[in-house]
Coordinates of C-alpha atoms and ligand atoms in Angstrom, one line a residue:
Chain A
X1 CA -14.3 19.4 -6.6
X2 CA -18.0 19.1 -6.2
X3 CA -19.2 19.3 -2.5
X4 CA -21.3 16.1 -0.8
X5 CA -24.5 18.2 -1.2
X6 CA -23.3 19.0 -5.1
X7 CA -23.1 15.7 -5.4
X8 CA -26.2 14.3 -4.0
X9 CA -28.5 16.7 -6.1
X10 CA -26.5 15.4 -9.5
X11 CA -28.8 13.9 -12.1
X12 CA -30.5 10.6 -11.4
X13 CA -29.0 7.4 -13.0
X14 CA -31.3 4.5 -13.4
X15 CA -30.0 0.9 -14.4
X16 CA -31.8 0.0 -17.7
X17 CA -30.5 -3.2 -18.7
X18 CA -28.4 -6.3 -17.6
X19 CA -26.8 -9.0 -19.2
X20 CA -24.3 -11.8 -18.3
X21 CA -23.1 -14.9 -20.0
X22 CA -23.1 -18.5 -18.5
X23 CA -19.4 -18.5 -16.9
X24 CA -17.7 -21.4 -17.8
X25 CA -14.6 -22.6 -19.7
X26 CA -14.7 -21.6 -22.9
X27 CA -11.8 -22.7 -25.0
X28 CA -13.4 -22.1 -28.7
X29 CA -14.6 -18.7 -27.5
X30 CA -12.9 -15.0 -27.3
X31 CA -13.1 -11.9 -25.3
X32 CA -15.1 -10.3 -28.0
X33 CA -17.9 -13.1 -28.3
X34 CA -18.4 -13.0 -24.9
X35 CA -18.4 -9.8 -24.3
X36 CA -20.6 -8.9 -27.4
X37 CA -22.9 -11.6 -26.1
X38 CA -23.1 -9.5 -22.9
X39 CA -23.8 -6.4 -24.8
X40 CA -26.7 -8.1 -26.8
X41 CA -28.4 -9.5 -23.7
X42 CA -28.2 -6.4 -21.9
X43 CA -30.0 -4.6 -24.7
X44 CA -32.3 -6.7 -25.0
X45 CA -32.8 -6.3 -21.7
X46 CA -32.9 -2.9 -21.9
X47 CA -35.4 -2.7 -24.8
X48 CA -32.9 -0.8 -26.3
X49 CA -30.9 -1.3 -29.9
X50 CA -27.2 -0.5 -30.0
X51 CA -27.3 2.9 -31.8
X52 CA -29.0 4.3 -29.0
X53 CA -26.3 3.8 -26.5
X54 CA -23.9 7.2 -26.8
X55 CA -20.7 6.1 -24.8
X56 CA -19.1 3.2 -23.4
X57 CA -16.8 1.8 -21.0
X58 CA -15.1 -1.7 -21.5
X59 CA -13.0 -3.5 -18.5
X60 CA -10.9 -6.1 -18.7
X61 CA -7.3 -7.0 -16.9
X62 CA -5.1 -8.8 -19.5
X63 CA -6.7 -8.8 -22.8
X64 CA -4.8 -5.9 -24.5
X65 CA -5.4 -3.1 -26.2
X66 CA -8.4 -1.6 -27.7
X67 CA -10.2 -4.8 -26.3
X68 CA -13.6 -3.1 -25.9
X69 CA -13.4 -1.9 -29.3
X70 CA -13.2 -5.3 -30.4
X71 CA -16.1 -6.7 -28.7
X72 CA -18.0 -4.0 -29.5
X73 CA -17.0 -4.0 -33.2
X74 CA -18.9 -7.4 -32.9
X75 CA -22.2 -5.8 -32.9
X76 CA -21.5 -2.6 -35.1
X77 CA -19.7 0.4 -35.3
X78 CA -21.4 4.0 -34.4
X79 CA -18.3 6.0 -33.8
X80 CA -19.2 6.7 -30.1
X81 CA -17.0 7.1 -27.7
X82 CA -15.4 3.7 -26.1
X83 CA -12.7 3.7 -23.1
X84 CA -11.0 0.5 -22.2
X85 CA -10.9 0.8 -18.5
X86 CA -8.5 -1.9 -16.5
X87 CA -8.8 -1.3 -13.2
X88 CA -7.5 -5.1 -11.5
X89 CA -10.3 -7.1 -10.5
X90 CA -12.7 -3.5 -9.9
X91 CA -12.6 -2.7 -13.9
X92 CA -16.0 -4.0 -14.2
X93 CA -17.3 -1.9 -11.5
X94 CA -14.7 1.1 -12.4
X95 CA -16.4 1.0 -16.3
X96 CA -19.4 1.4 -14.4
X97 CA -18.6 4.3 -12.4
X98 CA -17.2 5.9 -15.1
X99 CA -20.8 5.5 -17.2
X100 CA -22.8 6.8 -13.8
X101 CA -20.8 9.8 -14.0
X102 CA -21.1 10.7 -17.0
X103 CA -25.3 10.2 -17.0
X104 CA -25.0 12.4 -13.7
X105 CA -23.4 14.7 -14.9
X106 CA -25.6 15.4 -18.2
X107 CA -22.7 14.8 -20.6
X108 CA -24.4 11.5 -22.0
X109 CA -28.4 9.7 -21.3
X110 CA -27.6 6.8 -22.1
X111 CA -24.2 4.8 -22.0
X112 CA -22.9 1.4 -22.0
X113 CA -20.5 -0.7 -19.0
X114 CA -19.0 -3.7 -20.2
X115 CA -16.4 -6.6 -18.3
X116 CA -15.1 -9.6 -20.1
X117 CA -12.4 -11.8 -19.7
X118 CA -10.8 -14.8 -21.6
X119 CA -9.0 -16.5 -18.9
X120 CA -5.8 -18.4 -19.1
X121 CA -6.0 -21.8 -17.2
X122 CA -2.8 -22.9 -16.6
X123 CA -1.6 -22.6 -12.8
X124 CA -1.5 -18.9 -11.1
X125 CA -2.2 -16.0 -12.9
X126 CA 1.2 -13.9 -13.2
X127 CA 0.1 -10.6 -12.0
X128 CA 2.2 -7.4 -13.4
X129 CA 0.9 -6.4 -9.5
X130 CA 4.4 -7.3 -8.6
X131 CA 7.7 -5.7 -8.9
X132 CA 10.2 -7.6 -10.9
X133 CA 12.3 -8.9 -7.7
X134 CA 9.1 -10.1 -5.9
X135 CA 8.2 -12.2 -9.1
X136 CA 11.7 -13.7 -8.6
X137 CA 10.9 -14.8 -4.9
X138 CA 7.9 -15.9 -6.2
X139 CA 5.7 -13.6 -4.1
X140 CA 3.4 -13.7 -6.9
X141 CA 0.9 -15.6 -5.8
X142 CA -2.5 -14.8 -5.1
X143 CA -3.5 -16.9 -2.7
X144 CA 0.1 -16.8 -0.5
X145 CA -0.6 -13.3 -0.1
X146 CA -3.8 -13.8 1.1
X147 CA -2.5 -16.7 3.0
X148 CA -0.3 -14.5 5.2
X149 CA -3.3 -12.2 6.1
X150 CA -5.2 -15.7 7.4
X151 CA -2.4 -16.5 9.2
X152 CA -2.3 -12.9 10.9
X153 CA -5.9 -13.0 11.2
X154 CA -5.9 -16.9 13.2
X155 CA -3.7 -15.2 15.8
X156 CA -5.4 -12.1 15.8
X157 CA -9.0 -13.6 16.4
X158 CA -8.8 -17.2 16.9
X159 CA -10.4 -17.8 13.6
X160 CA -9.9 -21.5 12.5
X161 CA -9.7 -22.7 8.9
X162 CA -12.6 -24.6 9.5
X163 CA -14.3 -20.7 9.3
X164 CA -12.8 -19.6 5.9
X165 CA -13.7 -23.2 4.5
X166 CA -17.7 -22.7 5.7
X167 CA -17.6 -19.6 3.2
X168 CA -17.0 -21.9 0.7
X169 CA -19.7 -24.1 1.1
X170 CA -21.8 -21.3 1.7
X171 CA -21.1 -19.9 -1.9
X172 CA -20.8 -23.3 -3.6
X173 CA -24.8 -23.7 -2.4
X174 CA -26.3 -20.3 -3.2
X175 CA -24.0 -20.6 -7.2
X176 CA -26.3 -23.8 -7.0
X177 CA -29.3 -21.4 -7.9
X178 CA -27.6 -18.8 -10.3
X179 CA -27.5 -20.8 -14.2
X180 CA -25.0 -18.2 -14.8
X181 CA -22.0 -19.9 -12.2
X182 CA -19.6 -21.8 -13.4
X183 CA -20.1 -23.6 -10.3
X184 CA -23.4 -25.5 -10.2
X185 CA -22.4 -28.3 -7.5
X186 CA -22.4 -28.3 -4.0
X187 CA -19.6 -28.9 -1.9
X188 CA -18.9 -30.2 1.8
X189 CA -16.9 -28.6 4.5
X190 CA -14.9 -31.9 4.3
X191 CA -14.2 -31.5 1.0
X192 CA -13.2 -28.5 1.3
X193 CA -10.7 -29.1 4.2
X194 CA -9.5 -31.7 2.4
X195 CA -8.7 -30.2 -1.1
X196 CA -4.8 -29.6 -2.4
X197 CA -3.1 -27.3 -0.1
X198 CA -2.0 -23.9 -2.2
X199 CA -0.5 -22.0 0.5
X200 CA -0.6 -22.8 3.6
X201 CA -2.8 -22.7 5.7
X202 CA -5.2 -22.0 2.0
X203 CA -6.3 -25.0 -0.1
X204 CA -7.8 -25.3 -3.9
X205 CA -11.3 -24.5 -2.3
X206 CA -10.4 -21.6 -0.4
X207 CA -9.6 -20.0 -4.1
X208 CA -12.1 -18.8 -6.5
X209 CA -12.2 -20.5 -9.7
X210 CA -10.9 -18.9 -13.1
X211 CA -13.9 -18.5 -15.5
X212 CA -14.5 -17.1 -19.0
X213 CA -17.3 -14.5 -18.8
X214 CA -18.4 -11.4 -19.4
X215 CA -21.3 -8.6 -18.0
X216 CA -22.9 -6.0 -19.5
X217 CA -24.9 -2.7 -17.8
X218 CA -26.8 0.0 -19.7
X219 CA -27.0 2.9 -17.5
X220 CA -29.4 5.9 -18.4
X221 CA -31.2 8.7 -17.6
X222 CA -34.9 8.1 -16.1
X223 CA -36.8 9.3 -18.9
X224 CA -34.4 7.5 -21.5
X225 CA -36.2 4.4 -19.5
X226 CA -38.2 1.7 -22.3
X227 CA -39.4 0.0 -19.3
X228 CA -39.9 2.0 -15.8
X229 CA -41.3 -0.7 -13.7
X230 CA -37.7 -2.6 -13.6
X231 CA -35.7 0.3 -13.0
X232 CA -33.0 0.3 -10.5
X233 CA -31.3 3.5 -9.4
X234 CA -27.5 4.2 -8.6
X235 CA -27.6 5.7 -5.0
X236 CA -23.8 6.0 -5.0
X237 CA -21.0 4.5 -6.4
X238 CA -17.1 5.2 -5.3
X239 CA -14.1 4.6 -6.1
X240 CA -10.8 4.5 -3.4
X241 CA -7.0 3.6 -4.0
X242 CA -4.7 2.3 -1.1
X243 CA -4.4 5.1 2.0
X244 CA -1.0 4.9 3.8
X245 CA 0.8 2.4 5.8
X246 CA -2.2 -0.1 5.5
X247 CA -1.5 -4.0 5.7
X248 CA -1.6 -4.9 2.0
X249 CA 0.2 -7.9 0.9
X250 CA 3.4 -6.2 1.8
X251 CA 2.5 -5.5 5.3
X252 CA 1.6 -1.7 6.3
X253 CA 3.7 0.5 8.6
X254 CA 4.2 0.6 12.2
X255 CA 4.5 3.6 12.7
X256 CA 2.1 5.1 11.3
X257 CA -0.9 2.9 10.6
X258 CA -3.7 4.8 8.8
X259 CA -6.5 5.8 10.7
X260 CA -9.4 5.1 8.0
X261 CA -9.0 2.0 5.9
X262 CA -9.2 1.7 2.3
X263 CA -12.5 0.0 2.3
X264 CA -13.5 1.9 5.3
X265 CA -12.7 5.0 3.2
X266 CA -14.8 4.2 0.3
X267 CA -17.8 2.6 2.2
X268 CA -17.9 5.8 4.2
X269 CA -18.2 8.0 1.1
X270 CA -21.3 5.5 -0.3
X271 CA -23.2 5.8 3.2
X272 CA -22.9 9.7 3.0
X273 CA -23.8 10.1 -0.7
X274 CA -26.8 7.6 -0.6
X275 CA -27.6 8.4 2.6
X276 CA -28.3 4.5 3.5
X277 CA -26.6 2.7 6.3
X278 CA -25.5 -0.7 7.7
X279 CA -29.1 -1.2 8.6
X280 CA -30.6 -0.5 5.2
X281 CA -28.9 -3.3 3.2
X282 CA -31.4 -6.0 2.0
X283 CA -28.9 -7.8 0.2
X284 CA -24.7 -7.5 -0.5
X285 CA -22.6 -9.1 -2.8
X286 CA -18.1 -8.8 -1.3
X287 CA -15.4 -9.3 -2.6
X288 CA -14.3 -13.4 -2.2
X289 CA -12.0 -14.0 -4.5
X290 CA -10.3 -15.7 -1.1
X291 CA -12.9 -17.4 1.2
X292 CA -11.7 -15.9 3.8
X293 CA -11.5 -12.3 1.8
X294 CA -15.9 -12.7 2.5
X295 CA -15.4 -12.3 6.0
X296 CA -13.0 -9.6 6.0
X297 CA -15.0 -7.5 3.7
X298 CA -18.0 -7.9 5.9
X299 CA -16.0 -6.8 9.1
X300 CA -14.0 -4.1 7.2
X301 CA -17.2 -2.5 5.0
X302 CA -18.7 -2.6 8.8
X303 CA -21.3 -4.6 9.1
X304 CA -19.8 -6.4 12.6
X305 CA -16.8 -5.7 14.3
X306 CA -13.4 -7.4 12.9
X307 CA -13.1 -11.0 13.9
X308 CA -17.0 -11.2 14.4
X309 CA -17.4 -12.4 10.8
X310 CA -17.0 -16.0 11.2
X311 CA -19.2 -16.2 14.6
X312 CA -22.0 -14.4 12.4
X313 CA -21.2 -17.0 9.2
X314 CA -22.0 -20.1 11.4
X315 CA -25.3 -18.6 12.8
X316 CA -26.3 -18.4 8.9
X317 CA -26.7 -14.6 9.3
X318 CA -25.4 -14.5 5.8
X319 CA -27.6 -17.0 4.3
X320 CA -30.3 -16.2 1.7
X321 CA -33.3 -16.0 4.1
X322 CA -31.5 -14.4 6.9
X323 CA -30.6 -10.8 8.3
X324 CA -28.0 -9.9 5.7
X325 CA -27.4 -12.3 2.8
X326 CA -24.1 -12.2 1.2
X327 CA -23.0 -13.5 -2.3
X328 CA -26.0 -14.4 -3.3
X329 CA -25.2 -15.6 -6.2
X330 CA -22.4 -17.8 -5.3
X331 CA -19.7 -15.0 -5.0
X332 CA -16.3 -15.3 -7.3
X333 CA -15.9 -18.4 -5.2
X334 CA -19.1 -20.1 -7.2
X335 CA -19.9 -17.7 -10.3
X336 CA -16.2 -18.2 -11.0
X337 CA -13.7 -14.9 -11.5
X338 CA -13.4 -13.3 -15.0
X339 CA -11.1 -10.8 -14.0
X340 CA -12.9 -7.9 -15.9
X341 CA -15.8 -9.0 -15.7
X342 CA -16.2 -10.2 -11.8
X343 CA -17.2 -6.4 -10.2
X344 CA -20.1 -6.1 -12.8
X345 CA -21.9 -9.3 -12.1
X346 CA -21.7 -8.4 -8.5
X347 CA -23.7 -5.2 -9.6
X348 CA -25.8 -7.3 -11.8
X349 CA -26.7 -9.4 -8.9
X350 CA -27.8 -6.8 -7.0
X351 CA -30.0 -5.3 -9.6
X352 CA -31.4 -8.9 -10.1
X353 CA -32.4 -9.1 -6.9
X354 CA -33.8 -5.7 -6.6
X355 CA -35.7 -6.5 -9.4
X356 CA -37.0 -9.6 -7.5
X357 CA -36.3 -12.0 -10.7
X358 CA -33.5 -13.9 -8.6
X359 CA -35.6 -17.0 -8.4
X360 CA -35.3 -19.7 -5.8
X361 CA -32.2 -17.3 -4.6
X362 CA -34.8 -14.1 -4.0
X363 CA -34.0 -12.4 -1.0
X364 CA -37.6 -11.6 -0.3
X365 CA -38.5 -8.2 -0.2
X366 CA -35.5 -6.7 -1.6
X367 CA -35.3 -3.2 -1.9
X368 CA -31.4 -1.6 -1.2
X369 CA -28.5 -3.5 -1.6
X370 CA -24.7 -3.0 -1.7
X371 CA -21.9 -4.7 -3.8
X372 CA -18.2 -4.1 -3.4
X373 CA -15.2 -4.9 -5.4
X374 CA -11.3 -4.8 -4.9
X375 CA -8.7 -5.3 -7.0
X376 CA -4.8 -4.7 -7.1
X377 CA -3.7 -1.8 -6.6
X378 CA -5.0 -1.7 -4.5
X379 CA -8.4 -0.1 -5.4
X380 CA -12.1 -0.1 -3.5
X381 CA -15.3 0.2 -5.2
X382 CA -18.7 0.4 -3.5
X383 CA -21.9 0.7 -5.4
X384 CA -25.4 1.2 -3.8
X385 CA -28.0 -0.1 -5.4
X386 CA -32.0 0.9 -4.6
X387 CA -35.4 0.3 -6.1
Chain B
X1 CA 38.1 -30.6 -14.7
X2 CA 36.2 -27.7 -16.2
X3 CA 33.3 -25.8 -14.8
X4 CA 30.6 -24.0 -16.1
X5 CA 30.6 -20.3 -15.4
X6 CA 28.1 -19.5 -13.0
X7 CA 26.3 -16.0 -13.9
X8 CA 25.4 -14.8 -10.4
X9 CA 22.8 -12.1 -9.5
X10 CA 21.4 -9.8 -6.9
X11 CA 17.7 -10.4 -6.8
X12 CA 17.7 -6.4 -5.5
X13 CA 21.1 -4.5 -6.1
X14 CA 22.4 -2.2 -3.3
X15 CA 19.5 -3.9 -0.9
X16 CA 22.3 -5.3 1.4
X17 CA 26.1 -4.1 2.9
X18 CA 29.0 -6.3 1.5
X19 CA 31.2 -7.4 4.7
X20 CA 34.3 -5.8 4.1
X21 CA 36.6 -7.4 7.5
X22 CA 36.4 -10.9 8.3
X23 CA 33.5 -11.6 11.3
X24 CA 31.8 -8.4 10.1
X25 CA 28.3 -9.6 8.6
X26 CA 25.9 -8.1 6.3
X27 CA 23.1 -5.8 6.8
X28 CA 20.1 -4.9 4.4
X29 CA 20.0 -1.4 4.0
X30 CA 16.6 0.9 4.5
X31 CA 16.4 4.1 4.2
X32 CA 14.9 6.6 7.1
X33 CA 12.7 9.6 7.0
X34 CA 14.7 12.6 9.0
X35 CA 11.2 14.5 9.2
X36 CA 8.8 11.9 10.3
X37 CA 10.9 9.0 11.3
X38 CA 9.1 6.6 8.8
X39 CA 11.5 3.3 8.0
X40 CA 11.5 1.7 4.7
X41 CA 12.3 -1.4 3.3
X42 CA 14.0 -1.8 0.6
X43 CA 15.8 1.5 0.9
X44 CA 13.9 4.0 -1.8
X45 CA 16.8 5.2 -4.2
X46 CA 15.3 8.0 -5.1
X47 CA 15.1 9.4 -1.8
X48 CA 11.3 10.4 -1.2
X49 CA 9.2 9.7 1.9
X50 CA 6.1 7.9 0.7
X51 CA 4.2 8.7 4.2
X52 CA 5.3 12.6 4.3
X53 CA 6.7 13.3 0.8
X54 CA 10.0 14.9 2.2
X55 CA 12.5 14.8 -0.5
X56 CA 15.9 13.5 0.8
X57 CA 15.8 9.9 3.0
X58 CA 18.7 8.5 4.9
X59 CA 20.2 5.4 4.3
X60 CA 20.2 2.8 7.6
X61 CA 21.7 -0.5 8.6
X62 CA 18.7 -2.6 9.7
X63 CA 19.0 -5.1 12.4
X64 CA 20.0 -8.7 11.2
X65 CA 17.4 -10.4 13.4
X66 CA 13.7 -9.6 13.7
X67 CA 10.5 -11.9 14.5
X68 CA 7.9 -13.9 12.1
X69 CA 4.8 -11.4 11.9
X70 CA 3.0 -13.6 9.3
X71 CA 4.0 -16.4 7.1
X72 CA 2.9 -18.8 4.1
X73 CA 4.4 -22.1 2.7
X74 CA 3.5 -22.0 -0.6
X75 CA 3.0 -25.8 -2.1
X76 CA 2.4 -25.0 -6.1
X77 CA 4.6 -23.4 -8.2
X78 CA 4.1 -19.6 -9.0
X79 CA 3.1 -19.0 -12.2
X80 CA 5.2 -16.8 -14.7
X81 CA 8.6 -18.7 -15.1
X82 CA 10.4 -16.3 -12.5
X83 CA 10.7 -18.5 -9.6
X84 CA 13.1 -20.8 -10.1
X85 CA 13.8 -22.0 -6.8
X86 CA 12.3 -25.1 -4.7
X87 CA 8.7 -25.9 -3.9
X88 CA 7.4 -25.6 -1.0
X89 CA 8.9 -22.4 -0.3
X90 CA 8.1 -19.9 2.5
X91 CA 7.5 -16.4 2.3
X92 CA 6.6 -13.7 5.0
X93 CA 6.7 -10.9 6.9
X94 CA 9.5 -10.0 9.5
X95 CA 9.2 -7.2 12.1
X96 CA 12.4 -5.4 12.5
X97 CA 13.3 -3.2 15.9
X98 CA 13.6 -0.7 13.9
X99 CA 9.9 -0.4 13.4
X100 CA 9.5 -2.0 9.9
X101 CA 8.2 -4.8 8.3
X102 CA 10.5 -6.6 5.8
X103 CA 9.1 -9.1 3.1
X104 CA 11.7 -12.2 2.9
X105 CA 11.9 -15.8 1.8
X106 CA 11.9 -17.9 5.4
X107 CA 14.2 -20.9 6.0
X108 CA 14.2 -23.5 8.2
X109 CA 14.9 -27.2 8.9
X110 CA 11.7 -27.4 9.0
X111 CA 8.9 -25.1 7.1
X112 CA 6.1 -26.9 8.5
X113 CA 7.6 -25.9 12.1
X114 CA 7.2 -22.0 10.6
X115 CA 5.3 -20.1 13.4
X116 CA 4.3 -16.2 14.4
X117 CA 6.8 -14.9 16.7
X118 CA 9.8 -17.1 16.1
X119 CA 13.4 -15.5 15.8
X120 CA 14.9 -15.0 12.6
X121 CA 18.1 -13.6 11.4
X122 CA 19.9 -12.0 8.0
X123 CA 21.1 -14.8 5.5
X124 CA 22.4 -13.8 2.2
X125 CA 23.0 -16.3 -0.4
X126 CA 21.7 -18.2 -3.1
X127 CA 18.2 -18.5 -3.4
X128 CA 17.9 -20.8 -6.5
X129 CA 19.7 -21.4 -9.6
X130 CA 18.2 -22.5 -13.1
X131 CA 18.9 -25.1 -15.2
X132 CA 21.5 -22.2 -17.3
X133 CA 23.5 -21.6 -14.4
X134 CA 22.8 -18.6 -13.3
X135 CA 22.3 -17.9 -9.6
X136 CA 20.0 -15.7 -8.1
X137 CA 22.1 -13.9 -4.8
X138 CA 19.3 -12.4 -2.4
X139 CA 18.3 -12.2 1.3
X140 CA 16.6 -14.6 3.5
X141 CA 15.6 -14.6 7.2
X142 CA 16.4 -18.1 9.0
X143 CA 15.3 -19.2 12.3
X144 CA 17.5 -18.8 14.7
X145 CA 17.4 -22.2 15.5
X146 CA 18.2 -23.6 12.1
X147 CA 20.9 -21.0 12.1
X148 CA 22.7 -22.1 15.4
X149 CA 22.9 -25.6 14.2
X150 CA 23.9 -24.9 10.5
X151 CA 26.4 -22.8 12.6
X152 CA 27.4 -25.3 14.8
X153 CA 27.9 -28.1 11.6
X154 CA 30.1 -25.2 9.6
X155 CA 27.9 -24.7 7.4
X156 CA 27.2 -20.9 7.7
X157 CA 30.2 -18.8 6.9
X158 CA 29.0 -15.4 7.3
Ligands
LIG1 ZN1 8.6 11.2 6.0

């Protein structure tokens, strides 16, 4: 195992080219067309044409195997190397990783991360997360689970649902000024309050919307670069599983609660290997596939102190324009939630807006920023962007 | 007057004791770690502590009654065709004395009167049947509340 200082002085890997596809419903189209269309755009973006890309890494959740063979049959076939990587809702951001490491490492200069996902839209998604008894107490559902964590976190903090529901609206505006969300309308806290209760005390707008999309990232080495002036560089990017005896949906144990959190965990390892802090970010995308999942992430990846999320939401510190804008670009809650694709547009975002070609949602001045995934599992990624 | 045969089954088998004397009641069964003291529920079969990896676990009566750590009602069906049991339903966490949290369907008279901190206690029984027949036998945590009256109408045998 490579020590932190090994690890540091590994080989640069610059961001080259991004692409995502509108998010929407698309009933007449497959994971392979949208993820292909991904692909293109991200060449294109790139300046790059598919034979030059030398491996790739394709995440999705639940579209079977040899998926990202499929979609990437849909543009040609060069007989490089491709892994179908299905990490929960951090395979997008896991394909990633896997493409950094292997630029950093010198095995590859240029390689290809790719997230799609062709939704089903009928009611909850049946998640294999579950053991088979569970699914017969009907545990599996998403939003219960996070439901009892509100409920836990109400008592713990005095957090109202009024709080979790302001995340919402929050998200709802900023996906207003990404063309990419499926989500292009506003909504108001009292529409919001007042939507079909899922589990209580969660309603429909306390739940990110399903969405067929896909993402596409070419990573490469900096002189493999067409075009140097957009160039965004991977500071760090990590990977964490579940520690012991943490409160997951299942509750943690009593006994012997885990000193370091999961996310904790991860977030740790990105501030040591990029050397950033806190202070640093310009700009963060979290993980809201929950509304109330935005504030937790904030409080757990440490920005405040837990149950000092929602004080900070209502002051607008998270708003485009203040001190640390979050979700951007509407979050799962507006851009909708491709399950393999979600983690990589939370990238993309970030490279967009250390780019500065965000648009009316430019965070001005832009030059770090952070994005951070979860899935099942369950699994933590962090990535750190920079200019 | 003929009746169907109902097919009934144990959402977990071996999660809970049988009674075996009249006025004894049942118990779910967890399983203890003797090196670090680490409770589990459900009991692990194969006998390994997931906190300290020690290879052999005890198995251990758990308390009937415990309190309401967290809670949902869940208003929507679950997706899946699994669940075949009423809607709303509530779910949640239960904090045994024993130092353990146990996931369980909640029932009450009331699910909307649900709260952290109440008093539950061991149920077993059905916890739906499907349109075939077949019963699915599990646990459930009631509030004590609920329990005492369905006690006090007969309703509760065990
Ligand atoms: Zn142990």
């Amino acid at each position: 195992m490579k020590s932190l200082g090994e690890l540091k002085a590994l080989r640069e890997v610059v961001v080259a080219g991004i692409g995502i596809t509108r998010w929407g419903v698309y009933p007449e189209q497959e994971w392979y067309d949208l993820g292909s269309e991904a692909v293109l755009l991200a060449l294109k973006d790139a300046g790059m044409e598919f034979r030059d890309i030398q491996a790739a890494f394709c995440g999705s959740c639940y579209q079977g195997v040899g998926s990202g063979h499929q979609a990437l049959a849909e543009i040609g076939k060069t007989g490089i190397p491709i892994v179908n990587v299905e990490n929960a809702c951090s395979s997008g951001s896991s394909a990633f990783r896997l493409a950094y490491q292997q630029i950093a490492t010198e095995l590859y200069d240029i390689v290809l991360a790719v997230g799609f996902e062709k939704q089903q839209h009928k009611g909850f998604i049946p998640s294999t997360a579950f053991r088979p008894w569970e699914r017969l107490l009907g545990y599996n559902v998403q939003p219960a689970n996070y439901a009892k964590g509100v409920v836990r976190y109400m008592e713990d903090y005095g957090a109202t649902i009024e709080d979790f529901s302001l995340v919402t609206v929050k998200n709802r505006r900023n996906a207003t000024m990404n063309p990419n969300a499926r989500f292009q309308q506003e909504v108001t806290l009292e529409e919001v309050m007042s939507s079909r209760m899922i589990a209580k005390p969660l309603r429909l707008l306390h739940c990110c919307p399903l969405a067929d999309g896909a993402a596409a990232a070419i990573l490469c080495s900096r002189d493999k670069l067409k075009n140097k002036d957009r160039a965004v560089t991977v500071a760090a990017s990590v990977l964490a599983s579940g520690v012991y005896g943490e409160h997951e949906t299942a509750g943690g144990s009593i006994k012997f609660p885990p000193a370091v959190g999961m996310v904790e965990l991860s977030v740790r390892q990105a501030w040591e290997l990029s050397g950033y802090g806190h202070e640093d970010m310009d700009v963060i995308q979290v993980y809201d596939a929950m509304s109330p999942g935005e504030l937790w992430d904030i409080e757990k990846l440490g920005f405040c102190r837990p149950g000092q999320a929602p004080r900070l939401l209502r002051e607008g510190v998270f708003d485009i324009g203040s001190r640390l804008p979050v979700n951007t670009d509407g979050g799962l809650m507006g851009r909708g939630h491709p399950m393999g694709a979600t983690a990589l547009a939370q990238i993309i975002e970030v490279v967009t807006q250390l780019r500065g070609e965000a648009g009316p949602r430019q965070v001005a001045g832009a030059r770090v920023g952070l994005a951070h995934s979860m899935g099942a599992g369950p699994n933590s990624v962090v990535t750190i962007l920079k200019r | 007057m003929v009746t169907a045969e109902k097919k009934q089954f144990p959402v977990l088998p071996g999660a809970w004791t049988t009674p075996s004397a009249p006025g004894e009641k049942p118990h779910l069964i967890g399983s203890r770690c003797p090196a670090c003291g680490e409770v589990f529920f459900p009991r692990k079969p194969k006998g390994r502590c997931t906190h300290c990896q020690h290879d052999g676990l005890e198995e251990i009566k758990l308390s009937r009654q415990g309190k309401i750590f967290t809670f949902t009602v869940v208003t929507q069906p679950p997706g899946g065709g699994y669940y075949h049991g009423p809607v709303p339903y509530a779910f949640g966490l239960v904090r045994l004395p024993e130092g353990v949290y146990v996931e369980s369907p909640l029932v009450a008279d009331d699910l909307d009167a649900l709260k952290v901190g109440m008093d539950v206690e061991l149920v077993i029984g059905k916890v739906w049947g499907d349109s075939e027949g077949n019963e699915l036998i599990g646990f459930k945590f009631r509030t004590v509340q609920s329990a005492r009256k369905k006690e006090a109408a007969g309703e509760i045998a065990r």
